[in-house]
PDB file of C-alpha atoms in Angstrom:
ATOM      1  CA  MET A   1       0.000   0.000   0.000  1.00 42.00           C
ATOM      2  CA  ASP A   2       1.743   3.174  -1.126  1.00 45.00           C
ATOM      3  CA  TYR A   3      -0.186   6.279  -0.117  1.00 50.00           C
ATOM      4  CA  HIS A   4       1.325   9.595  -1.073  1.00 53.00           C
ATOM      5  CA  LEU A   5       1.982  11.776   1.946  1.00 53.00           C
ATOM      6  CA  PRO A   6       2.084  15.530   1.341  1.00 57.00           C
ATOM      7  CA  ASN A   7       5.094  17.675   2.078  1.00 63.00           C
ATOM      8  CA  ALA A   8       5.455  18.598   5.738  1.00 64.00           C
ATOM      9  CA  THR A   9       5.154  22.319   5.000  1.00 62.00           C
ATOM     10  CA  ASP A  10       1.579  21.605   3.841  1.00 67.00           C
ATOM     11  CA  ALA A  11       0.583  21.464   7.511  1.00 64.00           C
ATOM     12  CA  GLU A  12       1.495  25.124   7.915  1.00 71.00           C
ATOM     13  CA  SER A  13      -1.396  26.275   5.728  1.00 83.00           C
ATOM     14  CA  PRO A  14      -4.765  25.822   7.446  1.00 90.00           C
ATOM     15  CA  LEU A  15      -7.946  24.975   5.615  1.00 90.00           C
ATOM     16  CA  LYS A  16     -10.348  27.808   4.963  1.00 92.00           C
ATOM     17  CA  PRO A  17     -13.053  27.933   7.647  1.00 92.00           C
ATOM     18  CA  ALA A  18     -15.671  26.789   5.123  1.00 95.00           C
ATOM     19  CA  GLU A  19     -13.517  23.795   4.144  1.00 94.00           C
ATOM     20  CA  LEU A  20     -13.056  22.741   7.760  1.00 95.00           C
ATOM     21  CA  GLN A  21     -16.782  23.209   8.336  1.00 96.00           C
ATOM     22  CA  VAL A  22     -17.549  20.748   5.504  1.00 96.00           C
ATOM     23  CA  LEU A  23     -15.381  18.118   7.224  1.00 96.00           C
ATOM     24  CA  ARG A  24     -16.894  18.922  10.633  1.00 96.00           C
ATOM     25  CA  SER A  25     -20.453  18.712   9.276  1.00 96.00           C
ATOM     26  CA  GLN A  26     -19.805  15.359   7.631  1.00 97.00           C
ATOM     27  CA  PHE A  27     -18.270  14.009  10.857  1.00 96.00           C
ATOM     28  CA  GLU A  28     -21.152  15.299  12.999  1.00 96.00           C
ATOM     29  CA  GLU A  29     -23.767  14.087  10.514  1.00 96.00           C
ATOM     30  CA  GLU A  30     -22.383  10.540  10.662  1.00 95.00           C
ATOM     31  CA  GLY A  31     -22.240  10.763  14.463  1.00 93.00           C
ATOM     32  CA  GLU A  32     -21.339   7.551  16.267  1.00 92.00           C
ATOM     33  CA  TYR A  33     -21.351   5.734  12.909  1.00 95.00           C
ATOM     34  CA  ALA A  34     -18.674   7.979  11.390  1.00 95.00           C
ATOM     35  CA  GLY A  35     -16.367   5.929   9.220  1.00 95.00           C
ATOM     36  CA  THR A  36     -12.615   5.841   9.537  1.00 95.00           C
ATOM     37  CA  GLN A  37     -12.131   7.979   6.427  1.00 96.00           C
ATOM     38  CA  THR A  38     -14.544  10.635   7.708  1.00 96.00           C
ATOM     39  CA  LYS A  39     -12.771  10.711  11.085  1.00 96.00           C
ATOM     40  CA  PHE A  40      -9.376  10.830   9.408  1.00 96.00           C
ATOM     41  CA  ASN A  41     -10.383  13.687   7.097  1.00 95.00           C
ATOM     42  CA  TYR A  42     -11.740  15.723  10.003  1.00 97.00           C
ATOM     43  CA  ALA A  43      -8.675  15.008  12.174  1.00 96.00           C
ATOM     44  CA  TRP A  44      -6.437  16.043   9.267  1.00 94.00           C
ATOM     45  CA  GLY A  45      -8.351  19.323   8.920  1.00 95.00           C
ATOM     46  CA  LEU A  46      -8.084  19.961  12.653  1.00 96.00           C
ATOM     47  CA  ILE A  47      -4.331  19.381  12.652  1.00 95.00           C
ATOM     48  CA  LYS A  48      -3.922  21.889   9.823  1.00 93.00           C
ATOM     49  CA  SER A  49      -5.761  24.481  11.917  1.00 93.00           C
ATOM     50  CA  ASN A  50      -3.976  27.355  13.625  1.00 92.00           C
ATOM     51  CA  VAL A  51      -6.214  26.912  16.693  1.00 94.00           C
ATOM     52  CA  ARG A  52      -4.402  24.937  19.396  1.00 96.00           C
ATOM     53  CA  GLY A  53      -7.550  23.247  20.755  1.00 97.00           C
ATOM     54  CA  GLU A  54      -8.461  22.021  17.274  1.00 96.00           C
ATOM     55  CA  GLN A  55      -4.938  20.707  16.750  1.00 96.00           C
ATOM     56  CA  GLN A  56      -5.143  18.836  20.071  1.00 97.00           C
ATOM     57  CA  GLU A  57      -8.483  17.316  19.091  1.00 97.00           C
ATOM     58  CA  GLY A  58      -7.009  16.258  15.739  1.00 97.00           C
ATOM     59  CA  VAL A  59      -4.102  14.540  17.497  1.00 97.00           C
ATOM     60  CA  ARG A  60      -6.533  12.781  19.856  1.00 97.00           C
ATOM     61  CA  MET A  61      -8.665  11.554  16.965  1.00 97.00           C
ATOM     62  CA  LEU A  62      -5.666  10.350  14.981  1.00 96.00           C
ATOM     63  CA  SER A  63      -4.357   8.471  18.009  1.00 96.00           C
ATOM     64  CA  GLU A  64      -7.667   6.610  18.201  1.00 96.00           C
ATOM     65  CA  ILE A  65      -7.639   5.855  14.466  1.00 96.00           C
ATOM     66  CA  CYS A  66      -4.060   4.584  14.716  1.00 94.00           C
ATOM     67  CA  ILE A  67      -5.091   2.143  17.456  1.00 94.00           C
ATOM     68  CA  ASN A  68      -8.411   1.048  15.952  1.00 94.00           C
ATOM     69  CA  SER A  69      -7.445   0.929  12.249  1.00 94.00           C
ATOM     70  CA  PRO A  70      -3.978  -0.592  11.815  1.00 92.00           C
ATOM     71  CA  GLU A  71      -4.271  -0.278   8.023  1.00 92.00           C
ATOM     72  CA  ARG A  72      -4.184   3.517   8.475  1.00 92.00           C
ATOM     73  CA  ARG A  73      -1.221   3.432  10.869  1.00 91.00           C
ATOM     74  CA  ARG A  74       1.321   4.816   8.397  1.00 90.00           C
ATOM     75  CA  GLU A  75      -0.752   7.881   7.558  1.00 90.00           C
ATOM     76  CA  CYS A  76      -1.750   8.384  11.175  1.00 93.00           C
ATOM     77  CA  ILE A  77       1.839   8.302  12.399  1.00 94.00           C
ATOM     78  CA  TYR A  78       2.868  10.920   9.856  1.00 93.00           C
ATOM     79  CA  TYR A  79      -0.014  13.237  10.732  1.00 93.00           C
ATOM     80  CA  LEU A  80       0.471  12.622  14.460  1.00 95.00           C
ATOM     81  CA  ALA A  81       4.069  13.752  14.008  1.00 95.00           C
ATOM     82  CA  LEU A  82       2.817  16.846  12.150  1.00 93.00           C
ATOM     83  CA  GLY A  83       0.234  17.532  14.836  1.00 95.00           C
ATOM     84  CA  HIS A  84       2.774  17.268  17.640  1.00 96.00           C
ATOM     85  CA  TYR A  85       5.141  19.478  15.646  1.00 94.00           C
ATOM     86  CA  LYS A  86       2.476  22.172  15.315  1.00 93.00           C
ATOM     87  CA  LEU A  87       1.664  21.884  19.028  1.00 95.00           C
ATOM     88  CA  GLY A  88       5.328  22.363  19.896  1.00 93.00           C
ATOM     89  CA  ASN A  89       5.697  18.809  21.250  1.00 94.00           C
ATOM     90  CA  TYR A  90       8.939  18.325  19.352  1.00 95.00           C
ATOM     91  CA  ALA A  91      10.150  15.249  21.246  1.00 93.00           C
ATOM     92  CA  GLU A  92       6.898  13.407  20.485  1.00 95.00           C
ATOM     93  CA  ALA A  93       6.897  14.693  16.908  1.00 95.00           C
ATOM     94  CA  ARG A  94      10.419  13.355  16.462  1.00 94.00           C
ATOM     95  CA  ARG A  95       9.498  10.016  18.072  1.00 95.00           C
ATOM     96  CA  GLN A  96       6.508   9.540  15.769  1.00 95.00           C
ATOM     97  CA  ASN A  97       8.439  10.636  12.703  1.00 95.00           C
ATOM     98  CA  ASP A  98      11.425   8.424  13.541  1.00 95.00           C
ATOM     99  CA  SER A  99       9.013   5.515  13.893  1.00 94.00           C
ATOM    100  CA  LEU A 100       7.880   6.091  10.314  1.00 93.00           C
ATOM    101  CA  LEU A 101      11.435   6.577   9.069  1.00 94.00           C
ATOM    102  CA  SER A 102      12.580   3.349  10.708  1.00 94.00           C
ATOM    103  CA  SER A 103      10.217   1.391   8.470  1.00 92.00           C
ATOM    104  CA  GLU A 104      10.560   3.741   5.473  1.00 93.00           C
ATOM    105  CA  PRO A 105      14.054   5.261   5.519  1.00 93.00           C
ATOM    106  CA  ASN A 106      13.591   6.795   2.054  1.00 93.00           C
ATOM    107  CA  ASN A 107      10.280   8.508   2.856  1.00 91.00           C
ATOM    108  CA  MET A 108      10.880  12.022   1.551  1.00 91.00           C
ATOM    109  CA  GLN A 109       7.919  13.552   3.401  1.00 89.00           C
ATOM    110  CA  ALA A 110       9.030  12.152   6.751  1.00 90.00           C
ATOM    111  CA  ASP A 111      12.581  13.260   5.969  1.00 91.00           C
ATOM    112  CA  SER A 112      11.267  16.757   5.223  1.00 90.00           C
ATOM    113  CA  LEU A 113       9.383  16.749   8.527  1.00 91.00           C
ATOM    114  CA  ARG A 114      12.530  15.641  10.362  1.00 93.00           C
ATOM    115  CA  SER A 115      14.299  18.714   8.965  1.00 91.00           C
ATOM    116  CA  LEU A 116      11.461  20.982  10.098  1.00 90.00           C
ATOM    117  CA  ILE A 117      11.527  19.487  13.591  1.00 92.00           C
ATOM    118  CA  ASP A 118      15.316  19.735  13.856  1.00 92.00           C
ATOM    119  CA  ASP A 119      15.299  23.342  12.608  1.00 90.00           C
ATOM    120  CA  LYS A 120      12.586  24.341  15.089  1.00 87.00           C
ATOM    121  CA  VAL A 121      14.367  22.639  18.001  1.00 88.00           C
ATOM    122  CA  ALA A 122      17.647  24.333  17.070  1.00 88.00           C
ATOM    123  CA  LYS A 123      15.954  27.739  16.683  1.00 83.00           C
ATOM    124  CA  GLU A 124      14.069  27.467  19.966  1.00 80.00           C
ATOM    125  CA  GLY A 125      17.233  26.217  21.647  1.00 71.00           C
ATOM    126  CA  LEU A 126      19.059  29.330  20.499  1.00 51.00           C
ATOM    127  CA  VAL A 127      16.204  31.539  21.666  1.00 49.00           C
ATOM    128  CA  GLY A 128      16.314  29.770  25.040  1.00 50.00           C
ATOM    129  CA  VAL A 129      20.066  30.347  25.293  1.00 50.00           C
ATOM    130  CA  ALA A 130      19.576  34.032  24.401  1.00 50.00           C
ATOM    131  CA  ILE A 131      16.865  34.404  27.053  1.00 55.00           C
ATOM    132  CA  LEU A 132      19.009  32.727  29.698  1.00 52.00           C
ATOM    133  CA  SER A 133      21.962  34.914  28.705  1.00 57.00           C
ATOM    134  CA  GLY A 134      19.778  38.000  28.980  1.00 55.00           C
ATOM    135  CA  ILE A 135      18.578  36.947  32.422  1.00 65.00           C
ATOM    136  CA  ALA A 136      22.151  36.286  33.538  1.00 59.00           C
ATOM    137  CA  ILE A 137      23.273  39.714  32.299  1.00 64.00           C
ATOM    138  CA  ALA A 138      20.308  41.425  33.963  1.00 58.00           C
ATOM    139  CA  ALA A 139      21.034  39.583  37.218  1.00 59.00           C
ATOM    140  CA  GLY A 140      24.663  40.673  36.977  1.00 59.00           C
ATOM    141  CA  VAL A 141      23.692  44.293  36.431  1.00 59.00           C
ATOM    142  CA  VAL A 142      21.203  44.249  39.308  1.00 59.00           C
ATOM    143  CA  GLY A 143      23.751  42.494  41.513  1.00 56.00           C
ATOM    144  CA  GLY A 144      26.360  45.114  40.584  1.00 58.00           C
ATOM    145  CA  ILE A 145      23.991  47.941  41.436  1.00 68.00           C
ATOM    146  CA  ILE A 146      23.165  46.350  44.788  1.00 71.00           C
ATOM    147  CA  LEU A 147      26.851  45.804  45.593  1.00 66.00           C
ATOM    148  CA  LYS A 148      27.712  49.335  44.527  1.00 68.00           C
ATOM    149  CA  GLY A 149      24.937  50.687  46.758  1.00 65.00           C
ATOM    150  CA  ALA A 150      26.101  48.520  49.651  1.00 63.00           C
ATOM    151  CA  ARG A 151      29.688  49.819  49.328  1.00 68.00           C
ATOM    152  CA  ARG A 152      28.507  53.438  49.494  1.00 66.00           C
ATOM    153  CA  ARG A 153      26.892  52.858  52.894  1.00 62.00           C
TER     154      ARG A 153
END
């Protein structure tokens, strides 16, 4: 079974509200009898959203599909990795993506997602270092002012 997975950057562009509403309506209309494809489509739309709560719901739904429909596992793992990436859960995104890459080392989409995850982790790591450096400098300045004031007394 060779399903084409879209490029990882595709997750950065959300569906239009009307498009997501079509998926939501279909899911709600089918209710408790919603098929796997309907659930998957809605979860996919939620993950593409820029709304954190919708992304979380998409990840939850995909996790259920992954457990209950092993034939959809490959797609679910990829989109779970995307969902965790968008939520900022980079360790889980990497774990899911590495799971896919371990069985498909030449998967270009998963490889692209790995690059996105690694870039984001590196960027946020640098931002974290800059913040900590700024705090350390500020603490040094404040400490210097306090010591200078204490010496004057």
